[in-house]
Coordinates of C-alpha atoms in Angstrom, one line a residue:
Chain A
M1 CA -98.7 20.7 21.3
A2 CA -99.0 24.4 22.0
D3 CA -95.8 26.3 22.6
T4 CA -96.3 27.5 26.2
F5 CA -93.7 28.6 28.6
L6 CA -93.9 25.4 30.5
D7 CA -93.4 23.1 27.6
S8 CA -89.7 23.4 27.7
T9 CA -88.0 20.4 26.2
E10 CA -84.3 19.9 26.7
L11 CA -82.0 22.1 28.7
V12 CA -78.3 22.3 28.5
L13 CA -76.8 22.9 31.9
N14 CA -73.2 23.8 32.5
M15 CA -71.7 22.4 35.7
G16 CA -68.3 23.6 36.6
P17 CA -65.4 24.2 36.2
Q18 CA -65.8 26.3 39.3
H19 CA -68.2 24.0 41.1
P20 CA -67.5 22.7 44.5
S21 CA -68.7 19.2 43.8
T22 CA -66.7 18.6 40.7
H23 CA -63.6 18.1 42.9
G24 CA -61.4 20.5 41.0
V25 CA -61.7 22.1 37.7
L26 CA -63.9 19.6 35.9
R27 CA -66.5 21.0 33.6
V28 CA -69.5 18.8 32.8
I29 CA -72.1 19.9 30.3
L30 CA -75.4 18.2 31.1
K31 CA -78.2 17.8 28.7
L32 CA -81.4 17.5 30.8
D33 CA -85.0 16.6 30.3
G34 CA -86.5 18.0 33.4
E35 CA -84.5 16.4 36.2
R36 CA -83.3 13.5 34.1
V37 CA -79.9 13.5 32.5
L38 CA -79.9 12.7 28.8
G39 CA -76.2 12.9 28.3
T40 CA -73.1 14.5 29.5
E41 CA -69.9 15.8 28.1
C42 CA -66.7 16.3 30.1
V43 CA -64.5 19.3 29.3
I44 CA -61.1 18.7 30.8
G45 CA -57.6 20.0 30.5
Y46 CA -57.9 23.1 32.8
L47 CA -55.0 21.7 34.8
H48 CA -52.9 20.5 32.0
R49 CA -49.3 21.2 32.6
G50 CA -47.7 19.0 30.0
V51 CA -46.1 16.7 32.5
E52 CA -45.1 14.2 29.8
K53 CA -43.4 16.9 27.8
I54 CA -41.5 18.2 30.9
A55 CA -40.3 14.6 31.4
E56 CA -38.4 14.7 28.1
N57 CA -36.6 17.8 29.2
R58 CA -35.5 16.6 32.6
T59 CA -33.1 13.8 33.7
W60 CA -34.7 10.7 35.0
Q61 CA -34.2 11.7 38.7
M62 CA -35.3 15.3 38.1
F63 CA -38.6 14.2 36.8
A64 CA -39.5 12.2 39.9
P65 CA -41.0 15.1 41.9
Y66 CA -43.2 16.1 39.0
V67 CA -45.3 12.9 39.3
D68 CA -46.3 13.8 42.8
R69 CA -48.2 16.7 41.4
M70 CA -50.5 14.6 39.3
D71 CA -52.6 12.8 41.9
Y72 CA -51.6 15.2 44.6
V73 CA -53.6 13.4 47.3
A74 CA -51.8 10.2 46.5
A75 CA -48.4 11.5 45.7
V76 CA -46.6 8.6 47.3
S77 CA -48.3 6.1 45.0
N78 CA -47.4 8.2 42.0
G79 CA -43.8 8.3 43.0
L80 CA -43.7 4.5 43.6
G81 CA -45.0 3.8 40.1
Y82 CA -42.5 6.0 38.5
C83 CA -39.6 4.6 40.5
L84 CA -40.6 1.1 39.7
A85 CA -40.8 1.9 36.0
V86 CA -37.3 3.4 35.9
E87 CA -36.0 0.5 38.1
K88 CA -37.5 -1.9 35.5
L89 CA -35.6 -0.1 32.8
L90 CA -32.4 -0.2 34.8
G91 CA -32.9 -3.8 35.8
V92 CA -32.5 -3.1 39.5
E93 CA -34.7 -3.8 42.4
A94 CA -35.1 -1.8 45.6
P95 CA -33.5 -3.5 48.7
P96 CA -36.0 -5.4 51.0
R97 CA -35.9 -2.7 53.6
A98 CA -36.8 0.0 51.1
Q99 CA -39.6 -2.2 49.7
A100 CA -41.2 -2.6 53.1
V101 CA -41.0 1.1 53.9
R102 CA -42.5 1.8 50.4
V103 CA -45.4 -0.5 51.2
I104 CA -46.1 1.1 54.5
L105 CA -46.0 4.6 53.1
T106 CA -48.1 3.7 50.0
E107 CA -50.7 2.0 52.1
L108 CA -50.9 4.9 54.4
N109 CA -51.3 7.0 51.3
R110 CA -54.2 4.9 50.1
I111 CA -55.9 5.5 53.5
A112 CA -55.2 9.2 53.2
S113 CA -56.6 9.3 49.6
H114 CA -59.7 7.3 50.5
L115 CA -60.2 9.5 53.5
L116 CA -60.2 12.6 51.4
W117 CA -62.6 10.9 49.0
L118 CA -64.9 9.8 51.8
G119 CA -65.0 13.2 53.4
T120 CA -65.7 15.1 50.2
H121 CA -68.1 12.5 48.8
A122 CA -70.1 12.6 52.0
L123 CA -70.1 16.3 51.9
D124 CA -71.4 16.3 48.3
I125 CA -74.3 14.1 49.5
G126 CA -75.0 16.4 52.3
A127 CA -73.4 14.8 55.3
I128 CA -71.0 17.4 56.7
T129 CA -69.6 15.7 59.8
P130 CA -67.6 12.9 58.1
L131 CA -65.4 15.5 56.3
F132 CA -64.1 16.8 59.7
Y133 CA -63.5 13.3 61.0
C134 CA -61.8 12.3 57.8
M135 CA -59.5 15.3 57.7
R136 CA -58.7 14.7 61.4
E137 CA -57.5 11.2 60.8
R138 CA -55.8 12.1 57.5
E139 CA -53.7 14.5 59.6
Y140 CA -52.0 11.6 61.3
V141 CA -50.9 10.2 58.0
L142 CA -49.6 13.5 56.8
N143 CA -47.7 14.0 60.1
I144 CA -46.0 10.7 59.5
Y145 CA -45.0 11.9 56.1
E146 CA -43.8 15.2 57.4
K147 CA -41.6 13.5 59.9
Y148 CA -40.3 11.1 57.4
C149 CA -39.4 13.4 54.5
G150 CA -40.4 16.9 55.5
A151 CA -43.3 17.2 53.1
R152 CA -47.0 16.5 53.7
L153 CA -48.6 16.3 50.3
T154 CA -46.1 16.3 47.4
T155 CA -43.7 14.1 49.3
H156 CA -41.2 12.8 46.8
A157 CA -40.7 10.1 49.4
F158 CA -38.9 7.6 47.1
R159 CA -35.9 7.6 44.9
I160 CA -35.1 5.5 41.9
G161 CA -33.5 2.4 43.4
G162 CA -35.0 2.7 46.9
L163 CA -35.4 5.5 49.4
Q164 CA -33.5 8.6 50.1
Y165 CA -34.2 8.8 53.8
E166 CA -33.9 6.2 56.6
T167 CA -37.0 6.0 58.7
Y168 CA -37.1 8.2 61.8
E169 CA -36.9 7.3 65.4
G170 CA -40.3 6.0 66.4
F171 CA -41.6 5.5 62.9
E172 CA -42.9 2.0 63.5
K173 CA -44.5 3.0 66.8
E174 CA -46.3 5.9 65.2
C175 CA -47.6 3.7 62.3
L176 CA -48.9 1.2 64.7
E177 CA -50.5 3.8 66.9
F178 CA -52.2 5.1 63.8
C179 CA -53.4 1.6 62.9
D180 CA -54.9 1.1 66.4
L181 CA -56.6 4.4 66.4
F182 CA -57.8 4.3 62.8
E183 CA -59.5 0.9 62.9
K184 CA -61.9 2.3 65.5
K185 CA -62.4 5.4 63.4
I186 CA -63.5 3.4 60.4
D187 CA -66.2 1.9 62.6
E188 CA -67.2 5.4 63.5
Y189 CA -67.5 6.5 59.9
E190 CA -69.5 3.4 59.1
E191 CA -71.8 4.0 62.0
L192 CA -72.5 7.4 60.6
L193 CA -73.0 6.4 57.0
T194 CA -73.3 2.7 56.2
G195 CA -76.6 2.0 57.8
N196 CA -77.9 5.6 57.4
R197 CA -81.1 5.6 55.4
I198 CA -80.5 8.9 53.7
W199 CA -77.0 7.7 52.7
Q200 CA -78.3 4.4 51.3
Q201 CA -81.1 6.0 49.4
R202 CA -78.9 8.5 47.8
L203 CA -76.3 5.9 46.8
T204 CA -78.0 2.6 46.1
G205 CA -78.7 1.9 42.5
V206 CA -77.0 5.1 41.4
G207 CA -74.4 5.2 38.7
I208 CA -74.3 1.5 38.0
L209 CA -71.4 0.1 36.0
T210 CA -71.4 -3.6 35.4
A211 CA -68.3 -5.7 35.1
E212 CA -68.7 -5.6 31.3
D213 CA -69.0 -1.9 31.2
C214 CA -65.9 -1.5 33.4
K215 CA -63.8 -3.7 31.1
E216 CA -65.2 -1.9 28.0
Y217 CA -64.3 1.5 29.5
G218 CA -61.1 0.4 31.0
V219 CA -62.3 1.3 34.5
T220 CA -60.1 0.0 37.3
G221 CA -59.6 0.2 41.0
P222 CA -62.4 0.2 43.5
M223 CA -65.0 0.8 40.8
L224 CA -64.1 -2.4 39.0
R225 CA -64.1 -4.3 42.3
A226 CA -67.5 -3.0 43.2
A227 CA -68.7 -4.5 40.0
G228 CA -67.6 -7.9 41.1
V229 CA -64.3 -8.3 39.4
K230 CA -61.8 -9.5 41.9
W231 CA -58.8 -7.8 40.4
D232 CA -56.1 -5.9 42.2
I233 CA -52.6 -5.4 40.7
R234 CA -51.1 -5.9 44.2
K235 CA -52.4 -9.5 43.9
A236 CA -52.4 -10.1 40.2
Q237 CA -48.9 -8.9 39.4
P238 CA -47.4 -8.1 42.8
Y239 CA -44.7 -5.4 43.0
S240 CA -42.5 -4.0 45.8
G241 CA -43.0 -7.2 47.9
Y242 CA -46.8 -7.2 48.2
E243 CA -46.9 -10.9 47.7
K244 CA -45.5 -11.2 51.3
Y245 CA -48.5 -9.7 52.9
D246 CA -51.7 -11.3 53.7
F247 CA -54.8 -9.2 52.7
E248 CA -58.1 -9.6 51.0
I249 CA -59.5 -7.8 47.9
P250 CA -62.9 -6.5 48.9
V251 CA -65.4 -7.1 46.2
R252 CA -69.1 -6.3 45.8
E253 CA -71.5 -7.3 43.0
N254 CA -73.8 -4.4 42.1
G255 CA -71.4 -1.9 40.9
D256 CA -73.4 1.1 42.1
T257 CA -72.3 4.0 44.2
Y258 CA -73.1 2.4 47.5
D259 CA -71.0 -0.7 46.7
R260 CA -68.1 1.4 45.7
Y261 CA -68.4 3.2 49.0
I262 CA -68.3 -0.2 50.8
V263 CA -65.4 -1.4 48.8
R264 CA -63.3 1.6 49.6
M265 CA -64.2 1.4 53.3
Q266 CA -63.1 -2.2 53.4
E267 CA -59.9 -1.3 51.4
M268 CA -58.9 1.0 54.2
R269 CA -59.2 -1.8 56.7
Q270 CA -57.1 -4.0 54.5
S271 CA -54.5 -1.2 54.2
V272 CA -54.3 -1.1 57.9
R273 CA -53.8 -4.8 57.9
I274 CA -50.9 -4.5 55.4
V275 CA -49.3 -1.7 57.3
R276 CA -49.4 -3.7 60.5
Q277 CA -47.7 -6.7 58.8
A278 CA -45.1 -4.5 57.1
V279 CA -44.3 -2.5 60.2
A280 CA -43.8 -5.7 62.2
D281 CA -41.2 -6.9 59.8
I282 CA -39.1 -4.2 58.3
P283 CA -35.9 -6.0 57.3
A284 CA -32.6 -4.4 58.2
G285 CA -30.1 -3.4 55.5
P286 CA -29.5 -0.8 52.9
I287 CA -32.3 1.5 51.6
L288 CA -30.9 2.3 48.2
A289 CA -29.8 -0.1 45.5
K290 CA -26.7 0.7 43.5
V291 CA -27.9 2.9 40.8
G292 CA -25.2 5.5 40.5
K293 CA -25.5 9.2 40.5
V294 CA -26.2 9.5 36.8
I295 CA -29.1 7.3 35.8
K296 CA -28.7 6.2 32.2
P297 CA -31.0 3.3 31.5
P298 CA -30.1 1.2 28.5
V299 CA -32.0 1.7 25.3
G300 CA -35.4 0.1 25.8
E301 CA -38.9 0.5 27.1
A302 CA -41.1 -0.8 29.9
Y303 CA -44.6 -0.5 31.1
V304 CA -45.1 -0.7 34.8
S305 CA -48.3 -0.3 36.6
I306 CA -49.3 -0.2 40.2
E307 CA -52.6 -0.3 42.1
A308 CA -53.0 3.3 43.0
P309 CA -55.9 4.3 45.3
K310 CA -57.9 5.2 42.2
G311 CA -57.0 2.3 39.9
E312 CA -54.3 1.2 37.6
L313 CA -51.6 3.8 37.4
G314 CA -49.2 2.9 34.6
Y315 CA -45.9 4.4 33.4
Y316 CA -44.7 3.6 29.9
V317 CA -41.1 4.7 29.8
V318 CA -38.9 4.8 26.8
S319 CA -35.2 5.3 27.1
D320 CA -32.8 6.2 24.3
G321 CA -29.8 5.5 26.5
S322 CA -29.3 9.1 27.6
T323 CA -29.8 10.7 31.0
Q324 CA -33.2 12.0 30.0
P325 CA -36.3 10.0 29.3
Y326 CA -37.1 9.8 25.6
R327 CA -40.8 9.4 26.4
V328 CA -42.8 9.0 29.6
R329 CA -46.4 8.1 29.1
I330 CA -48.5 8.2 32.2
R331 CA -51.7 6.1 32.2
P332 CA -53.7 7.8 34.8
P333 CA -56.6 6.0 36.4
S334 CA -58.7 9.1 37.0
F335 CA -58.6 10.0 33.3
V336 CA -59.7 6.7 32.1
N337 CA -62.3 6.2 34.8
L338 CA -63.8 9.6 34.1
Q339 CA -64.6 8.5 30.6
A340 CA -67.3 6.2 32.1
L341 CA -69.0 9.2 33.7
D342 CA -71.4 9.7 30.8
K343 CA -72.4 6.0 30.9
M344 CA -73.1 6.3 34.6
C345 CA -75.0 9.6 34.4
R346 CA -77.4 8.7 31.6
G347 CA -80.9 8.5 33.0
A348 CA -79.9 9.7 36.5
L349 CA -81.1 12.8 38.2
V350 CA -79.1 15.9 38.4
A351 CA -78.5 15.4 42.1
D352 CA -77.1 12.0 41.3
V353 CA -74.5 13.5 39.0
V354 CA -72.9 15.0 42.1
A355 CA -72.9 11.6 43.8
I356 CA -71.5 9.9 40.7
I357 CA -68.6 12.4 40.3
G358 CA -67.9 11.9 43.9
T359 CA -67.8 8.1 43.6
T360 CA -65.6 8.2 40.6
D361 CA -62.9 9.6 42.9
I362 CA -61.1 11.7 40.4
V363 CA -58.3 14.1 41.0
L364 CA -58.1 16.6 38.2
G365 CA -54.4 17.0 38.5
E366 CA -54.1 13.5 37.3
V367 CA -56.8 13.7 34.7
D368 CA -55.2 16.6 33.0
R369 CA -51.5 16.1 33.9
Chain B
M1 CA -35.7 0.2 17.3
P2 CA -34.1 3.4 18.5
D3 CA -31.0 3.2 16.4
D4 CA -30.3 6.8 16.4
T5 CA -27.7 8.1 18.7
K6 CA -26.1 10.3 16.1
P7 CA -29.1 11.2 14.0
E8 CA -30.4 12.4 17.4
G9 CA -27.8 15.1 17.4
A10 CA -27.7 15.6 13.7
S11 CA -31.2 16.6 12.8
A12 CA -33.2 16.3 16.0
P13 CA -35.2 19.4 16.8
E14 CA -33.4 20.3 20.0
P15 CA -29.9 19.5 19.2
T16 CA -28.5 21.6 21.9
S17 CA -30.7 20.4 24.6
E18 CA -29.0 17.1 24.8
P19 CA -25.4 18.3 25.4
A20 CA -26.6 21.2 27.4
A21 CA -28.4 18.9 29.8
K22 CA -25.4 16.7 30.2
P23 CA -23.2 18.9 32.3
G24 CA -26.2 19.3 34.5
A25 CA -26.5 15.6 34.9
E26 CA -23.3 15.7 36.8
Q27 CA -19.7 15.1 36.2
P28 CA -19.2 11.3 35.3
A29 CA -20.1 11.1 31.6
P30 CA -16.5 11.7 30.7
A31 CA -15.5 12.4 27.1
E32 CA -18.7 13.8 25.6
A33 CA -19.7 16.0 28.5
Q34 CA -16.5 18.0 28.5
P35 CA -16.8 20.0 25.3
A36 CA -20.4 20.7 26.0
A37 CA -19.6 21.9 29.4
E38 CA -17.0 24.3 28.2
A39 CA -19.0 25.6 25.3
A40 CA -22.3 25.9 27.2
P41 CA -23.1 29.6 27.6
A42 CA -22.7 31.4 30.8
A43 CA -26.3 30.5 31.8
S44 CA -25.2 27.2 33.3
A45 CA -22.5 28.7 35.4
P46 CA -24.2 29.4 38.7
E47 CA -25.0 27.1 41.6
K48 CA -27.9 25.1 40.1
P49 CA -26.8 24.1 36.6
P50 CA -29.3 21.3 36.1
A51 CA -32.4 23.4 36.3
A52 CA -31.5 26.1 33.9
P53 CA -30.3 24.4 30.7
A54 CA -32.5 21.4 30.9
A55 CA -35.6 23.4 31.5
G56 CA -36.1 25.1 28.2
G57 CA -33.6 22.9 26.4
Q58 CA -31.9 26.1 25.2
P59 CA -32.9 25.4 21.6
A60 CA -32.5 27.3 18.4
P61 CA -35.2 30.0 18.4
K62 CA -33.3 32.5 20.6
P63 CA -31.6 34.7 18.0
A64 CA -28.6 36.1 19.7
P65 CA -26.9 33.2 21.4
A66 CA -28.0 30.8 18.7
A67 CA -24.7 30.7 17.0
K68 CA -22.8 29.6 20.1
P69 CA -24.9 26.6 21.1
A70 CA -24.9 25.5 17.5
A71 CA -21.1 25.5 17.6
A72 CA -21.3 23.7 20.9
A73 CA -23.5 21.1 19.4
G74 CA -21.1 20.7 16.6
A75 CA -18.2 20.3 18.9
A76 CA -20.1 17.9 21.1
K77 CA -21.4 15.7 18.4
P78 CA -18.3 13.9 17.2
A79 CA -17.3 13.2 20.7
A80 CA -20.8 11.9 21.5
A81 CA -20.8 9.8 18.4
A82 CA -17.4 8.3 19.2
A83 CA -18.0 7.7 22.9
P84 CA -20.9 5.3 23.2
K85 CA -20.1 1.7 23.1
A86 CA -23.5 0.4 24.0
P87 CA -25.7 -0.7 21.0
A88 CA -28.2 1.9 20.1
A89 CA -31.0 -0.6 19.5
M90 CA -33.2 -2.2 22.2
A91 CA -31.8 -5.5 23.2
A92 CA -35.1 -7.3 22.7
T93 CA -35.3 -11.1 22.5
P94 CA -37.8 -13.1 20.4
W95 CA -41.1 -13.9 22.1
E96 CA -42.7 -17.2 21.4
S97 CA -45.7 -18.8 23.0
D98 CA -49.1 -20.4 22.1
L99 CA -50.4 -16.9 21.7
T100 CA -47.8 -15.8 19.2
R101 CA -48.3 -19.0 17.2
A102 CA -52.0 -18.5 17.1
L103 CA -51.7 -14.9 16.1
K104 CA -49.1 -15.8 13.4
E105 CA -51.4 -18.3 12.0
E106 CA -54.2 -15.9 11.9
F107 CA -52.4 -12.8 10.6
G108 CA -49.4 -14.1 8.8
D109 CA -47.1 -11.4 7.6
Q110 CA -49.3 -8.7 9.0
I111 CA -47.4 -9.1 12.2
L112 CA -43.9 -8.1 11.7
D113 CA -42.3 -9.6 14.8
F114 CA -42.8 -10.8 18.4
S115 CA -40.3 -9.6 20.9
S116 CA -39.7 -9.4 24.6
Y117 CA -37.8 -6.9 26.6
A118 CA -37.3 -6.7 30.3
G119 CA -39.7 -9.6 30.7
Q120 CA -42.5 -7.7 28.8
N121 CA -43.9 -9.0 25.6
F122 CA -44.9 -7.0 22.6
L123 CA -45.5 -7.4 18.9
A124 CA -45.0 -5.1 16.0
A125 CA -47.7 -5.1 13.3
K126 CA -48.6 -3.4 10.1
P127 CA -50.7 -0.3 10.7
E128 CA -53.8 -1.6 8.9
A129 CA -53.7 -4.8 11.0
A130 CA -53.9 -3.1 14.3
V131 CA -57.6 -3.1 14.8
P132 CA -58.2 -6.6 13.5
I133 CA -55.5 -7.8 15.9
L134 CA -57.0 -6.0 18.8
E135 CA -60.4 -7.5 17.9
S136 CA -58.9 -11.0 17.7
L137 CA -57.0 -10.5 21.0
K138 CA -60.3 -9.5 22.6
E139 CA -62.7 -12.0 21.1
I140 CA -60.5 -15.1 20.9
H141 CA -57.7 -14.6 23.3
D142 CA -59.5 -12.8 26.2
F143 CA -57.5 -9.6 26.1
D144 CA -60.6 -7.7 27.1
Y145 CA -59.1 -4.6 28.7
L146 CA -57.4 -2.0 26.6
V147 CA -55.0 -0.4 29.2
D148 CA -53.6 2.4 27.1
V149 CA -53.1 3.8 23.7
T150 CA -50.2 6.1 23.3
A151 CA -47.5 7.2 20.8
V152 CA -43.8 7.9 20.6
H153 CA -42.3 10.3 18.1
W154 CA -39.1 9.3 16.3
P155 CA -38.6 12.3 14.0
D156 CA -35.6 10.8 12.2
K157 CA -37.3 7.7 11.0
P158 CA -39.3 7.4 7.8
E159 CA -42.3 6.3 9.8
P160 CA -41.9 8.7 12.7
F161 CA -44.9 7.8 14.8
E162 CA -45.1 4.7 16.8
I163 CA -48.6 4.0 18.2
V164 CA -48.5 1.7 21.2
Y165 CA -51.5 -0.3 22.4
I166 CA -51.3 -2.0 25.7
V167 CA -53.8 -4.7 26.4
Y168 CA -54.4 -6.9 29.4
S169 CA -56.3 -10.1 29.9
F170 CA -58.0 -10.7 33.2
A171 CA -58.4 -14.4 32.5
R172 CA -54.8 -15.0 31.6
N173 CA -53.3 -12.3 33.9
E174 CA -51.1 -11.2 31.0
R175 CA -50.2 -7.8 29.6
I176 CA -48.9 -7.3 26.1
R177 CA -48.2 -4.4 23.9
M178 CA -48.8 -3.9 20.2
K179 CA -46.9 -1.3 18.2
I180 CA -47.5 0.0 14.8
R181 CA -45.3 2.5 12.9
I182 CA -46.9 5.1 10.7
P183 CA -45.7 7.8 8.4
E184 CA -46.7 11.4 8.8
G185 CA -50.3 12.0 7.7
Y186 CA -51.3 8.3 7.9
K187 CA -54.6 7.9 9.6
P188 CA -54.8 4.6 11.5
R189 CA -58.2 3.1 12.0
T190 CA -59.8 3.8 15.4
A191 CA -60.1 1.1 18.0
V192 CA -63.3 2.5 19.5
P193 CA -65.6 -0.1 17.9
V194 CA -63.5 -2.7 19.8
H195 CA -62.8 -1.0 23.0
L196 CA -64.8 2.1 24.1
T197 CA -62.0 3.2 26.2
A198 CA -60.0 4.0 23.1
N199 CA -62.1 7.1 22.6
W200 CA -60.4 9.4 25.0
L201 CA -57.1 7.7 24.7
E202 CA -57.0 8.2 20.9
R203 CA -58.1 11.8 21.4
E204 CA -55.2 12.4 23.6
V205 CA -52.8 10.9 21.0
Y206 CA -54.3 13.3 18.5
D207 CA -54.0 16.2 20.9
M208 CA -50.4 15.5 21.6
F209 CA -49.0 14.1 18.4
G210 CA -51.5 15.1 15.7
V211 CA -52.2 11.6 14.6
E212 CA -55.8 11.4 13.5
F213 CA -57.7 8.2 13.8
E214 CA -59.9 7.2 10.9
G215 CA -63.5 6.6 11.9
H216 CA -63.2 8.0 15.4
P217 CA -66.5 9.4 16.6
D218 CA -65.2 12.6 18.1
M219 CA -61.7 13.5 16.8
R220 CA -61.1 16.6 18.7
R221 CA -58.5 17.9 21.1
I222 CA -59.1 16.8 24.7
L223 CA -56.7 18.4 27.1
L224 CA -55.5 21.4 25.2
P225 CA -57.8 24.2 24.0
E226 CA -59.3 23.8 20.6
E227 CA -57.4 26.7 19.2
W228 CA -54.0 25.4 20.2
E229 CA -51.8 25.2 17.2
T230 CA -49.0 22.8 17.9
F231 CA -48.9 19.1 18.8
P232 CA -46.7 19.4 21.9
L233 CA -45.3 15.9 22.3
R234 CA -43.8 16.0 18.8
K235 CA -40.1 16.4 19.3
E236 CA -39.7 19.5 17.2
N237 CA -41.9 21.5 19.4
S238 CA -39.8 22.4 22.3
I239 CA -41.2 23.9 25.5
L240 CA -39.4 27.1 24.9
K241 CA -40.7 27.5 21.4
M242 CA -44.3 26.9 22.5
D243 CA -43.9 29.2 25.5
Q244 CA -42.5 32.0 23.4
H245 CA -45.2 31.5 20.8
W246 CA -48.0 31.5 23.3
V247 CA -46.7 34.5 25.2
Q248 CA -46.2 36.6 22.0
E249 CA -49.5 35.6 20.6
N250 CA -51.6 36.2 23.7
L251 CA -49.7 38.8 25.7
G252 CA -47.9 40.6 23.0
I253 CA -44.6 40.6 24.8
E254 CA -41.3 38.8 24.7
S255 CA -41.3 35.7 26.8
G256 CA -38.9 36.0 29.6
Q257 CA -37.9 32.4 29.2

């Protein structure tokens, strides 16, 4: 074939790290044949702060605020996982009242995290309105956090052994008000998007991950459930009293971007359901178990994981019996899920890559730690 | 396994960080905290003691005050060694189930022991058996989800690196860990042919600990830049040391840390 100007074969395109649709500082190198993606490579680590190393130089309590800075849109979940892991090492359990409040705040956090995902994902696809709506509703959640502990994003809401703060006057009422308001809002988002033909055409059949792929790549969370695996750690290995609440695990079969969207929307409804139940029945009693001022877990190790908004968030903690962690390993869902990006992108169009990154719901603070 | 309360102080990379951190960790710890608190340099005096000493770990590299902390460590060590009454090893109990029997039958003495701690089960295996065991766990016993691969560094042991594999079975709703211990320079086989997810996880272990995996398709650093020189999660690489090195190398000035 003659070498003409138009006979270009493969093109390597650099996307990010400064790209609005990579949701942070993710750099993806795309190999393209025309509009088709032949392969991708992720370059990560721009936000690496060495959180695991910092842990070894802090006491057990002092490290707790650092985990909030990993998945900074779901800081409460991060904190819960860490507290549960240390509590496991110590062999203590948070009192029932603390557990209920933890569930409420964590589920609100799941809503907040999903709202941010929905807004930005829709924005990536070209729908601008949902972003404003989502941010508007997320504000209610953040206000509840602010009233509860003074911080909106990196909350450090929990302490090892329970809670630091008692709930404020009117906490239950505000949570319920939010639930009432928010259920209608989800309908509103769905009205905008679910049946929208452009939305469907951009998402359906894009970035398919089958259940097999998910297990192979260790993909968890809504992405796994969208592929038809009914697995949620809140049900499979309940923690913090989740077994007391009645809720469903939303599942879809196709494992494409559209199904992941549906799963996350339904998860928000389920979270509202859990919050309602938990608020209705916050037991009275202490909010902090007896852990002492100096936390010195016995020599040992534990792996504790929770269902964070993005998937399985695990903490592998090793204690040498001193006041400082010997090792804290964080198993971030975003990092592991991101690995499947290449699989999802192969054969897709460049425009789909944006949709696929959006649907993976990564937070680079957590990927890079 | 961690039977090293005193070796910790004796030859650990950041001998002073331990005692230095203790006064920050509040008053209680009675006997061993005292000498450290007195000997700790003026740095820890003001209102927020925890942040300052624990942050950098106040390790050796600083030339001038080096002598003092060393003395402090020396003073603190005997006390620390004398004080603890708790056993230094993890109080694990044996773990026995149908799974352990089946694995024992299949792998014999390749598996060193089955234990359980805090209700969580794990097994220790010989390094060369790791991947075959993962494979058997996946194919025969349904542990089809590799949750995590990570490592722990125990610098005082003859086999300083402990590689930890965490696997989960959807069918059995069970999570177990497998650990192997390897000496410096040993290259364990990669688990990528069994679980694709091991790819990035092993790269991260390499990035942080310098443990290379034999047969890995892409054994490069993943989070740190390619030209980074140290393996940060090794215990001998303190934050302060890495910070000073980086600042001097890249900015040509003394690090203010």
